[in-house]
Tab-separated table of C-alpha atoms in Angstrom:
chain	number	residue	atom	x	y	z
A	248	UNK	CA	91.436	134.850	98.716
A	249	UNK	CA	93.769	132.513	100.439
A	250	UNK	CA	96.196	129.899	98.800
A	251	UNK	CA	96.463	128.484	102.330
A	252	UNK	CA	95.878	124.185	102.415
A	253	UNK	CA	94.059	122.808	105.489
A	254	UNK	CA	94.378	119.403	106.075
A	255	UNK	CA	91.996	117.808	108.507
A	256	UNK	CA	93.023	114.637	110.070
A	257	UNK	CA	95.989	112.944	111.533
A	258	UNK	CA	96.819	109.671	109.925
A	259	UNK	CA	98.402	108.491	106.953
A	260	UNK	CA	96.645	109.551	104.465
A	261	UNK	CA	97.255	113.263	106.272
A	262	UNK	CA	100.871	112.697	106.509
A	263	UNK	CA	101.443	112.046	103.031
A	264	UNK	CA	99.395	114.002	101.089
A	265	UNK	CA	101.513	117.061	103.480
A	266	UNK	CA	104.981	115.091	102.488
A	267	UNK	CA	103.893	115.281	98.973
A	268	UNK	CA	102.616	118.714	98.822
A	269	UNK	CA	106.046	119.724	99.793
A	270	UNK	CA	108.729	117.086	98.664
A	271	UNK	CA	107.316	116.276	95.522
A	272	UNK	CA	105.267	118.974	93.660
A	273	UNK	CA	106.841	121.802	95.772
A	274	UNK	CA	104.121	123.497	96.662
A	275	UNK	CA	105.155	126.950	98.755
A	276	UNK	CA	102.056	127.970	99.829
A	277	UNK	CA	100.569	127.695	103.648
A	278	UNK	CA	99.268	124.459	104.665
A	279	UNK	CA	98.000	123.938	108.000
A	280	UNK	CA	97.209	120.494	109.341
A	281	UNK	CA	94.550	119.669	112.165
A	282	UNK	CA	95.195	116.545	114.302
A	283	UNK	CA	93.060	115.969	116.900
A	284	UNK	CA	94.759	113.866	118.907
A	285	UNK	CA	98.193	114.844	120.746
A	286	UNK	CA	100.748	113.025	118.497
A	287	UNK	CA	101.980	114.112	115.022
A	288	UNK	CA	99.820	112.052	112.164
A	289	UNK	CA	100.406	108.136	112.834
A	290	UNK	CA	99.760	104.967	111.026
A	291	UNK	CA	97.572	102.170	112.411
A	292	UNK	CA	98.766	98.910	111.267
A	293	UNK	CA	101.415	98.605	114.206
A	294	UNK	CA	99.128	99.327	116.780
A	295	UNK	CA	97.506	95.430	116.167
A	296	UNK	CA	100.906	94.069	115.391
A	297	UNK	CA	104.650	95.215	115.965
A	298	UNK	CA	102.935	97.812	119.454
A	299	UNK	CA	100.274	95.324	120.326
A	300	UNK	CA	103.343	92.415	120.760
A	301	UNK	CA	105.555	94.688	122.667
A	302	UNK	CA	108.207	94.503	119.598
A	303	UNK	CA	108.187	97.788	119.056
A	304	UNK	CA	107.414	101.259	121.079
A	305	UNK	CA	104.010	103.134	119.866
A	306	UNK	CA	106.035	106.046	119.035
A	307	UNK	CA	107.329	104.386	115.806
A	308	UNK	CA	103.803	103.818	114.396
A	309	UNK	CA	104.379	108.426	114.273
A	310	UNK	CA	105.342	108.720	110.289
A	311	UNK	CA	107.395	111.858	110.915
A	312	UNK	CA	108.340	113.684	113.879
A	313	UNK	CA	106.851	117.450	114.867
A	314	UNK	CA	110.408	118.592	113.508
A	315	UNK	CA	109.760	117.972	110.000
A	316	UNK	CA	106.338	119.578	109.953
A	317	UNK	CA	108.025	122.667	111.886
A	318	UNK	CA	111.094	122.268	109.214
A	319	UNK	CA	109.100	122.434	106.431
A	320	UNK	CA	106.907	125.259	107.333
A	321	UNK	CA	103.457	123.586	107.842
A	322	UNK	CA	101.351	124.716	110.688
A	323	UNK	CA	100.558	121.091	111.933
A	324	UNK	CA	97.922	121.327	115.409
A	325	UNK	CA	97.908	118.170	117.433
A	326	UNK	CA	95.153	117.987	119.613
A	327	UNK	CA	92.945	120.011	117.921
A	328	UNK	CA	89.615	119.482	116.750
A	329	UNK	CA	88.257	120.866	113.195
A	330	UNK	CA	84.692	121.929	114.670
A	331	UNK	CA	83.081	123.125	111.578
A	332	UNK	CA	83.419	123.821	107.551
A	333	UNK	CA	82.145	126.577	106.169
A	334	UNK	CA	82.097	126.336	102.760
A	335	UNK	CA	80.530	129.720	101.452
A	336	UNK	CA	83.350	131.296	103.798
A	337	UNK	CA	85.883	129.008	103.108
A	338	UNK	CA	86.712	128.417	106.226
A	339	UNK	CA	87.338	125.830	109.378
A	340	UNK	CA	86.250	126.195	112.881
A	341	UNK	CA	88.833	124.804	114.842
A	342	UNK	CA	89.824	125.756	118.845
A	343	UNK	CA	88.007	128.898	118.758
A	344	UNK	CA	89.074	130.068	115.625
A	345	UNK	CA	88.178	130.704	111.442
A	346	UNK	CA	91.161	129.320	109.877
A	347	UNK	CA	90.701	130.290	106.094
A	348	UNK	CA	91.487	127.828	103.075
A	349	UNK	CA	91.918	127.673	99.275
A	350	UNK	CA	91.967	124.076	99.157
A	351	UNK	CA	90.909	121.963	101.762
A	352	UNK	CA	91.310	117.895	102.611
A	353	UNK	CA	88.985	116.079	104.612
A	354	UNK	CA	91.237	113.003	106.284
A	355	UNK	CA	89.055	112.126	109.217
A	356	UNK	CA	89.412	108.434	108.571
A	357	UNK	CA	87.219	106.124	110.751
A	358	UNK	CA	86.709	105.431	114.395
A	359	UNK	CA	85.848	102.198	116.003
A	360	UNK	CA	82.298	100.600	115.724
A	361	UNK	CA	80.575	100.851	119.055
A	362	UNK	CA	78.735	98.244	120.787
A	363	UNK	CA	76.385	99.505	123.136
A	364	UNK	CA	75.862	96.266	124.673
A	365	UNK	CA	79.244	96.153	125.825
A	366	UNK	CA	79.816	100.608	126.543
A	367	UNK	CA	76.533	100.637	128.881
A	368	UNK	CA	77.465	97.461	131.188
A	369	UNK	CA	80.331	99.264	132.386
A	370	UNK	CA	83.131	96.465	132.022
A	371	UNK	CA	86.450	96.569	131.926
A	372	UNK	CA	86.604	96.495	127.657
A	373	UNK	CA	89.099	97.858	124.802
A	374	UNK	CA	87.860	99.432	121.466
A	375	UNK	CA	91.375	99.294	119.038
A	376	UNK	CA	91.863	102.005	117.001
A	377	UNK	CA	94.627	104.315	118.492
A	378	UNK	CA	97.581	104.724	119.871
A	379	UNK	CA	96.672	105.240	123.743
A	380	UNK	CA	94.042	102.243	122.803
A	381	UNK	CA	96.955	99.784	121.966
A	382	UNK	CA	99.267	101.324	124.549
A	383	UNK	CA	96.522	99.973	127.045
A	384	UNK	CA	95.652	96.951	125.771
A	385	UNK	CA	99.798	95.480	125.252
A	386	UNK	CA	99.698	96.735	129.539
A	387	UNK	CA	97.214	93.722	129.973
A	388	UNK	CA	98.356	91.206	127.874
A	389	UNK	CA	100.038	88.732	130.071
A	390	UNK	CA	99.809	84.818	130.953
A	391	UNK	CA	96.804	83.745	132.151
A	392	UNK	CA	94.566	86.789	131.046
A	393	UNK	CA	91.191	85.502	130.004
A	394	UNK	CA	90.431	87.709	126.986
A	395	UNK	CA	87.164	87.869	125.492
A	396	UNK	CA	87.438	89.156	121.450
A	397	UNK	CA	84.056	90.328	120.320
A	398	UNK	CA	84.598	90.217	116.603
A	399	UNK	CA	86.715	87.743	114.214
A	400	UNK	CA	88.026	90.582	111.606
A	401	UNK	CA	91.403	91.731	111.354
A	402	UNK	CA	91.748	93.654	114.420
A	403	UNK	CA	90.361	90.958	116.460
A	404	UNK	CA	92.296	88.310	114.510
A	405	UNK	CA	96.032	90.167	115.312
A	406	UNK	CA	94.619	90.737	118.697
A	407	UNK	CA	94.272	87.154	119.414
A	408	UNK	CA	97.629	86.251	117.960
A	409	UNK	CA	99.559	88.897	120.201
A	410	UNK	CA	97.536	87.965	123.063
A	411	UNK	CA	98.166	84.078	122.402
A	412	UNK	CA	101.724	85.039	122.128
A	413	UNK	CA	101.942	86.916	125.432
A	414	UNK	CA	99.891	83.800	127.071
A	415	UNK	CA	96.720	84.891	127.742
A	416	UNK	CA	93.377	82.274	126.915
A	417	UNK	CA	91.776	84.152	123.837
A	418	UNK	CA	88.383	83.440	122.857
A	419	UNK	CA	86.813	85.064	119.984
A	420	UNK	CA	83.255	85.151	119.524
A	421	UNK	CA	82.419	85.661	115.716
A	422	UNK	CA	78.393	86.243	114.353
A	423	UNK	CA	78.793	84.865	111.065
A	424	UNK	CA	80.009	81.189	109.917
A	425	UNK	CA	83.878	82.166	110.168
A	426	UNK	CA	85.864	84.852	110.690
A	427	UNK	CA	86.320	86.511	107.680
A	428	UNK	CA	83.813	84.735	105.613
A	429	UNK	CA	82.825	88.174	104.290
A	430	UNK	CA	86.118	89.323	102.963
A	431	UNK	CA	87.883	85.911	102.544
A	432	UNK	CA	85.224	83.270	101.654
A	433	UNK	CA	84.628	80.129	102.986
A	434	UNK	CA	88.094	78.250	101.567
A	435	UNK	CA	90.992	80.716	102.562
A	436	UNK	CA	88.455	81.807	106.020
A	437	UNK	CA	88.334	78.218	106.518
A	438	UNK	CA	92.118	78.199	106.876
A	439	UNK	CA	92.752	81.202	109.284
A	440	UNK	CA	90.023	80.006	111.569
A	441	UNK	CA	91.667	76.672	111.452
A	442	UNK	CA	95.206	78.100	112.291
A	443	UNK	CA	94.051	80.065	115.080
A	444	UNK	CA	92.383	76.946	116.780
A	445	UNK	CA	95.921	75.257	116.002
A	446	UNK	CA	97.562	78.266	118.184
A	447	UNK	CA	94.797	77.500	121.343
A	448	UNK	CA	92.403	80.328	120.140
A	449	UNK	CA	88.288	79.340	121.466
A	450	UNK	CA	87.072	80.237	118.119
A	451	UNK	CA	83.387	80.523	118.717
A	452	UNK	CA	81.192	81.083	115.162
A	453	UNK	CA	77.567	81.662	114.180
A	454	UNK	CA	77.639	83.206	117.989
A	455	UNK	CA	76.718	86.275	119.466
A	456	UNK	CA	76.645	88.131	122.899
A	457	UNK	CA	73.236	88.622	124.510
A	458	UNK	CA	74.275	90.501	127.749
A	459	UNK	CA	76.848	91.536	129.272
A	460	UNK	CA	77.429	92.130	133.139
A	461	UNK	CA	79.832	92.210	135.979
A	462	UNK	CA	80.650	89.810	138.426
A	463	UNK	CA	82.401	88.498	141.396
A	464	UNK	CA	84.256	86.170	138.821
A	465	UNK	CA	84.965	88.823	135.915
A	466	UNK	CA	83.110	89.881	133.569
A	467	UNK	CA	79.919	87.336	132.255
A	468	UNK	CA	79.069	87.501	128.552
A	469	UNK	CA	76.133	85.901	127.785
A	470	UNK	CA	75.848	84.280	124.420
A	471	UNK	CA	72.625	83.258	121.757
A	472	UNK	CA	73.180	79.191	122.143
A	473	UNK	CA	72.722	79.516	125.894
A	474	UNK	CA	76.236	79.715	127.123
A	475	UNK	CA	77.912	81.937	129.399
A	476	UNK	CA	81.518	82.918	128.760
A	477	UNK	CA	83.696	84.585	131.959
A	478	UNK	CA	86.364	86.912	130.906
A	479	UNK	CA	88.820	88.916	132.523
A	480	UNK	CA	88.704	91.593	129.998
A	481	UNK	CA	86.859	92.261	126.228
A	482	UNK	CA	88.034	94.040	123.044
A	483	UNK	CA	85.606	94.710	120.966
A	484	UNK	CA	86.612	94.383	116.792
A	485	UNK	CA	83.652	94.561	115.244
A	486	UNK	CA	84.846	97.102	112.323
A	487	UNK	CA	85.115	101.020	112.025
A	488	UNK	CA	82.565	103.454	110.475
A	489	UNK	CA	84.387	106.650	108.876
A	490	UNK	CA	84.299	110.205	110.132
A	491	UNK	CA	81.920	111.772	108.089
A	492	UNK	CA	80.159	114.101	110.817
A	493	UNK	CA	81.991	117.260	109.438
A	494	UNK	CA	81.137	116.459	105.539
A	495	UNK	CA	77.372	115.821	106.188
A	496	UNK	CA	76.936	119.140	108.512
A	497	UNK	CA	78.968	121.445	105.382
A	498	UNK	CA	76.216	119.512	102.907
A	499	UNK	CA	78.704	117.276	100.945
A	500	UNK	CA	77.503	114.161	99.618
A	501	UNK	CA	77.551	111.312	102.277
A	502	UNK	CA	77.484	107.665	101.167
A	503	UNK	CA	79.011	104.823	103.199
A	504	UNK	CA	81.958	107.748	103.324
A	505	UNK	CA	82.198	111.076	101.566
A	506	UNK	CA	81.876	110.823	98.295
A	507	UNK	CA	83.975	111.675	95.641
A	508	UNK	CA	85.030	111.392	92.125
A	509	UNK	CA	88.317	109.745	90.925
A	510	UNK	CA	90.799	112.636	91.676
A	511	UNK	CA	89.574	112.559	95.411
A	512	UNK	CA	87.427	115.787	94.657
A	513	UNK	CA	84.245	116.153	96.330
A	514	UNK	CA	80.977	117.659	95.020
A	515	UNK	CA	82.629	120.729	96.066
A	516	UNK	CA	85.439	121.401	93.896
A	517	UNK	CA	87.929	122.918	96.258
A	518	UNK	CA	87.565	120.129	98.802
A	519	UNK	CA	88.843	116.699	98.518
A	520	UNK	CA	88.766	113.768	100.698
A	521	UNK	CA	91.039	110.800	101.559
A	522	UNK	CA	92.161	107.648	102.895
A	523	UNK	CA	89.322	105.386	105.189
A	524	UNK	CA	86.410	108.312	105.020
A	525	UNK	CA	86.416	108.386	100.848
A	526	UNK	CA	84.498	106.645	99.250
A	527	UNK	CA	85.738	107.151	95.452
A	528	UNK	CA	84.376	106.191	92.416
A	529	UNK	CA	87.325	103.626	91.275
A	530	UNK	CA	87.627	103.734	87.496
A	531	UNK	CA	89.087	100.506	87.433
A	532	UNK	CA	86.121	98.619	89.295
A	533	UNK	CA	83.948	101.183	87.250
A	534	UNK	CA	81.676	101.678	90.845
A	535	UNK	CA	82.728	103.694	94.444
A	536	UNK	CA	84.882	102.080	96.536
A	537	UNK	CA	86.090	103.123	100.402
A	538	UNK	CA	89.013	101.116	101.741
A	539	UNK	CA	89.952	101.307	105.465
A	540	UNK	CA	93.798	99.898	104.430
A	541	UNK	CA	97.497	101.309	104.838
A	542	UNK	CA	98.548	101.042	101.479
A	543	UNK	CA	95.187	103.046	100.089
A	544	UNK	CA	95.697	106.012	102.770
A	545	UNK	CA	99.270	106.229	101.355
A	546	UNK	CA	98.152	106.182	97.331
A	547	UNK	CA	94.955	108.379	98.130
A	548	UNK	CA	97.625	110.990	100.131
A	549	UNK	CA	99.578	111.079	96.931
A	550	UNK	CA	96.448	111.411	94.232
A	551	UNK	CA	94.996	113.811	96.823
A	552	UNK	CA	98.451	116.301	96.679
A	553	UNK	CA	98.625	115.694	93.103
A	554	UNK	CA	95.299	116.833	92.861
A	555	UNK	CA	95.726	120.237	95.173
A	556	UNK	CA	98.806	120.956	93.158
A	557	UNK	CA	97.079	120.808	89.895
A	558	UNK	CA	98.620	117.951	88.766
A	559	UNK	CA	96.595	115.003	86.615
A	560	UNK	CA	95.970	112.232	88.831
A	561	UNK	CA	93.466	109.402	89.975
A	562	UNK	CA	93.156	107.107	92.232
A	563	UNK	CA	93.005	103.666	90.297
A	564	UNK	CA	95.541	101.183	92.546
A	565	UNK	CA	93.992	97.896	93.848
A	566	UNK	CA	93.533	97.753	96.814
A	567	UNK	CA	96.290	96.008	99.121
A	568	UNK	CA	96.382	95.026	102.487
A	569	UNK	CA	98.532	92.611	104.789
A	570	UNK	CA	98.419	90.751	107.974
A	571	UNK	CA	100.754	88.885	110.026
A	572	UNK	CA	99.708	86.933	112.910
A	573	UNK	CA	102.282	83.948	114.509
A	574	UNK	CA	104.694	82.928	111.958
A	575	UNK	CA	101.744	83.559	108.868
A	576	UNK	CA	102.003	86.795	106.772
A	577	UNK	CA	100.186	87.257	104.078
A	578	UNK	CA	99.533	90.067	101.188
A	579	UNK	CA	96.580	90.527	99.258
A	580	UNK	CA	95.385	92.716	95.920
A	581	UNK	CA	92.038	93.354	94.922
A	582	UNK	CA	88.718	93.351	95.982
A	583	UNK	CA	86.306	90.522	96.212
A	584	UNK	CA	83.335	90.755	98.553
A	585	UNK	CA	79.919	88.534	98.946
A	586	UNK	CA	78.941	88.146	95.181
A	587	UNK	CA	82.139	90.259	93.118
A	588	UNK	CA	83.481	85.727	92.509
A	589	UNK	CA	81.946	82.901	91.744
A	590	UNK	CA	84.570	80.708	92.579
A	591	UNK	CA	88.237	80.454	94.334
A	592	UNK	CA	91.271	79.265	93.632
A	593	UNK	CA	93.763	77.358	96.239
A	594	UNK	CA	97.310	76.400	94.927
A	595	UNK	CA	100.103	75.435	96.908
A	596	UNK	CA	100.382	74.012	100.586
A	597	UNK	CA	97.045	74.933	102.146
A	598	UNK	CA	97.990	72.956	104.971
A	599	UNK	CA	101.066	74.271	105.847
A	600	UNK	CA	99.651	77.969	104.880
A	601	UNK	CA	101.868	78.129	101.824
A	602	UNK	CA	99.901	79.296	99.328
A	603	UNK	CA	98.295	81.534	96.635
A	604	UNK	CA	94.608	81.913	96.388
A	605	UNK	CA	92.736	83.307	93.180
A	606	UNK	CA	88.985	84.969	93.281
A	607	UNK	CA	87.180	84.315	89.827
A	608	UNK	CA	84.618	85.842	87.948
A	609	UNK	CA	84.182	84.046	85.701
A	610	UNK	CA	87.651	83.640	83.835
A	611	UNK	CA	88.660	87.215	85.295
A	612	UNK	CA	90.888	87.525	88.545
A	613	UNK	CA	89.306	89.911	90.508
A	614	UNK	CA	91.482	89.364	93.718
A	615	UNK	CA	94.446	87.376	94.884
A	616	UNK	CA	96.624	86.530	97.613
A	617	UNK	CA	99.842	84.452	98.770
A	618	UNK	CA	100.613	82.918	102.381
A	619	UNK	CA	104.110	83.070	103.332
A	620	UNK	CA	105.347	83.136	99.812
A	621	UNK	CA	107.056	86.237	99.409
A	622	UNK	CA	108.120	85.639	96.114
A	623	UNK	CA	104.599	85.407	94.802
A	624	UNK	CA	103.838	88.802	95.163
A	625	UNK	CA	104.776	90.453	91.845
A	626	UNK	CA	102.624	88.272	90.051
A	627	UNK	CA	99.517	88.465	92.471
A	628	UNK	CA	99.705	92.015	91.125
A	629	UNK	CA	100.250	91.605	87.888
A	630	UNK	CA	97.396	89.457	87.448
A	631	UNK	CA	94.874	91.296	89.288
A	632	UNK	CA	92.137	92.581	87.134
A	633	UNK	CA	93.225	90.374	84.219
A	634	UNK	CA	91.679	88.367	82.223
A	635	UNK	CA	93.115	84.608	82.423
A	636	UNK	CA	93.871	81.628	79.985
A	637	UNK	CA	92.241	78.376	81.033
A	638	UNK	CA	95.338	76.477	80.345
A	639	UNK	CA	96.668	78.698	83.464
A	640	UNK	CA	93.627	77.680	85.453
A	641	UNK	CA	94.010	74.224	85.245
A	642	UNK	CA	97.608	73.659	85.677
């Protein structure tokens, strides 16, 4: 029986659970990584900011070069596809071969949400998600571009900003009231959608695209209140479903992700899973919970090498993510969607997006944020989760 460690994916949550393995609990066994695209494992958050605004080249979103993987002894295979899991044999399909494992971690992450609408019309359109993706859509970006944004999330959000930036007439077309009602609510939504009109954005809510076709003028999208809407070229952000195709076929337990338990083991206890395709049960939020965010791939690659080492660990860090777009950055902790707060919190200079923002249940802080004030940080994370004194709420 093999000690061997195959590791199927190639983004962050791949990179560091392999950088762990080896740097931190010293594991000397094999461990054989399967990327499926051509680059060593990569992040994702530069592609829609730093790449997408030409500040930086796409090669820097690559979290270690080939060297260290070849340095270190682990078999890392770009542009290879894991084909199939055999569980009984303990085994992965991959590029014509049965390459046996002891221990094996699924980090497929997610892929972009299709829209048929838009694939079958045959237009000239961008799906962001990799690094060839946001390599091709920074080559457009120029004055005078009329870009159509099919979805107000985050990718479509830093989209607009870069594309703003580099001069092209943005217009996003969002389904729901605002963009990021969902994840946001209403107040701190209120203000993004707000800045992003302030920047010349054609922020377009409660809207969606009927048809979409060709013509002598560009490309037509046809929208739900009657209006037509001629663009030059579409991106289409309307989220990412994980890559759970290989979990389902090997029979492991598929929901909204692959599930697992708190350790990042599946039902199947020599195979884990990590970063955007777990969904783990979160014993902090006491229910499952799959992020699609940097700073959970990198915490899930460390309680996922913990875990293969034999070492005690779970994944129980609040989720954090972090946007910049123009001169706004902003971080937030927690997790507070449609019905997790009955109320929100706004201190500070809304206005001038200088803020904190609070979600409430109740008297407990289930999520939190600041707006370009950095300093606010440590105690958006301290009080996460925590129970607060009214005397705090109303001062």
């Amino acid at each position: 029986m093999t000690n061997r460690i195959v590791v199927i994916g190639g983004g962050l949550a791949a990179a560091t659970a392999v950088h762990e393995l080896r740097t931190t609990h010293g594991f000397t066994g094999p461990v054989t990584v399967l990327a499926d695209e051509a680059h060593p494992p990569y992040e994702r958050p530069p592609l829609s900011k730093a790449v997408l605004l030409g500040e930086k080249e796409a090669t820097t979103a690559i979290v270690r070069p080939a060297e260290w993987y070849a340095d270190h002894d682990v078999g890392l295979r770009t542009g290879t596809r894991a084909e199939r899991i055999d569980r009984d044999a303990r085994t992965v399909h991959a590029a014509g071969e049965d390459i046996g494992y002891g221990q094996l971690l699924i980090a497929t992450g997610a892929r972009a949400r299709r829209l048929p609408l838009v694939d079958e019309s045959g237009v000239p359109a961008t799906y962001l998600r990799t690094i060839g993706d946001s390599v091709a859509l920074r080559g457009l970006l120029r004055p005078g571009l009329r870009l159509g944004i099919i979805g107000g999330g985050w990718i479509g959000l830093e989209a607009a900003a870069a594309a703003r930036i580099a001069g092209a007439e943005v217009t996003v077309l969002e389904a729901l009231e605002l963009p990021l009602v969902r994840v946001l609510g209403s107040e701190v939504a209120g203000i993004m959608t707000a800045m992003h009109r302030e920047h010349g954005v054609d922020v377009r809510t409660s809207t969606q695209v009927t048809a979409v076709e060709a013509t002598s003028e560009g490309t037509r999208l046809a929208l739900d209140d009657g209006d037509d809407l001629v663009v030059d070229h579409v991106l289409v952000g309307i989220g990412a479903q994980p890559n759970t195709e290989l979990a389902e076929a090997a029979g492991l337990t598929v929901d909204n992700g692959i599930r697992t338990d708190a350790h990042l083991r599946t039902d199947d206890a020599t195979v884990l899973a990590a970063g955007d395709v777990a969904n783990v049960d979160h014993p902090l939020l006491g229910r499952p919970l799959r992020v699609e965010h940097w700073d959970t791939a990198i915490q899930h690659g460390k309680v996922a090498a913990a875990t293969l080492a034999g070492v005690d660990a779970v994944a129980d860090q609040q989720p954090y993510f972090f946007t910049d777009q123009y001169d706004f950055g902003m971080e937030y902790v927690g997790n507070a969607g449609p019905g997790d707060y009955d109320r929100v919190l706004v201190r500070g200079d809304a206005a001038g997006r200088v803020f904190t923002a609070w979600w409430l249940a109740g008297d407990r802080i289930v999520a939190g944020m600041h707006a370009n004030d950095w300093d606010a940080i440590d105690e958006v994370r301290s009080r996460v989760g925590t129970t607060v004194d009214p005397a705090w709420l109303e001062s």
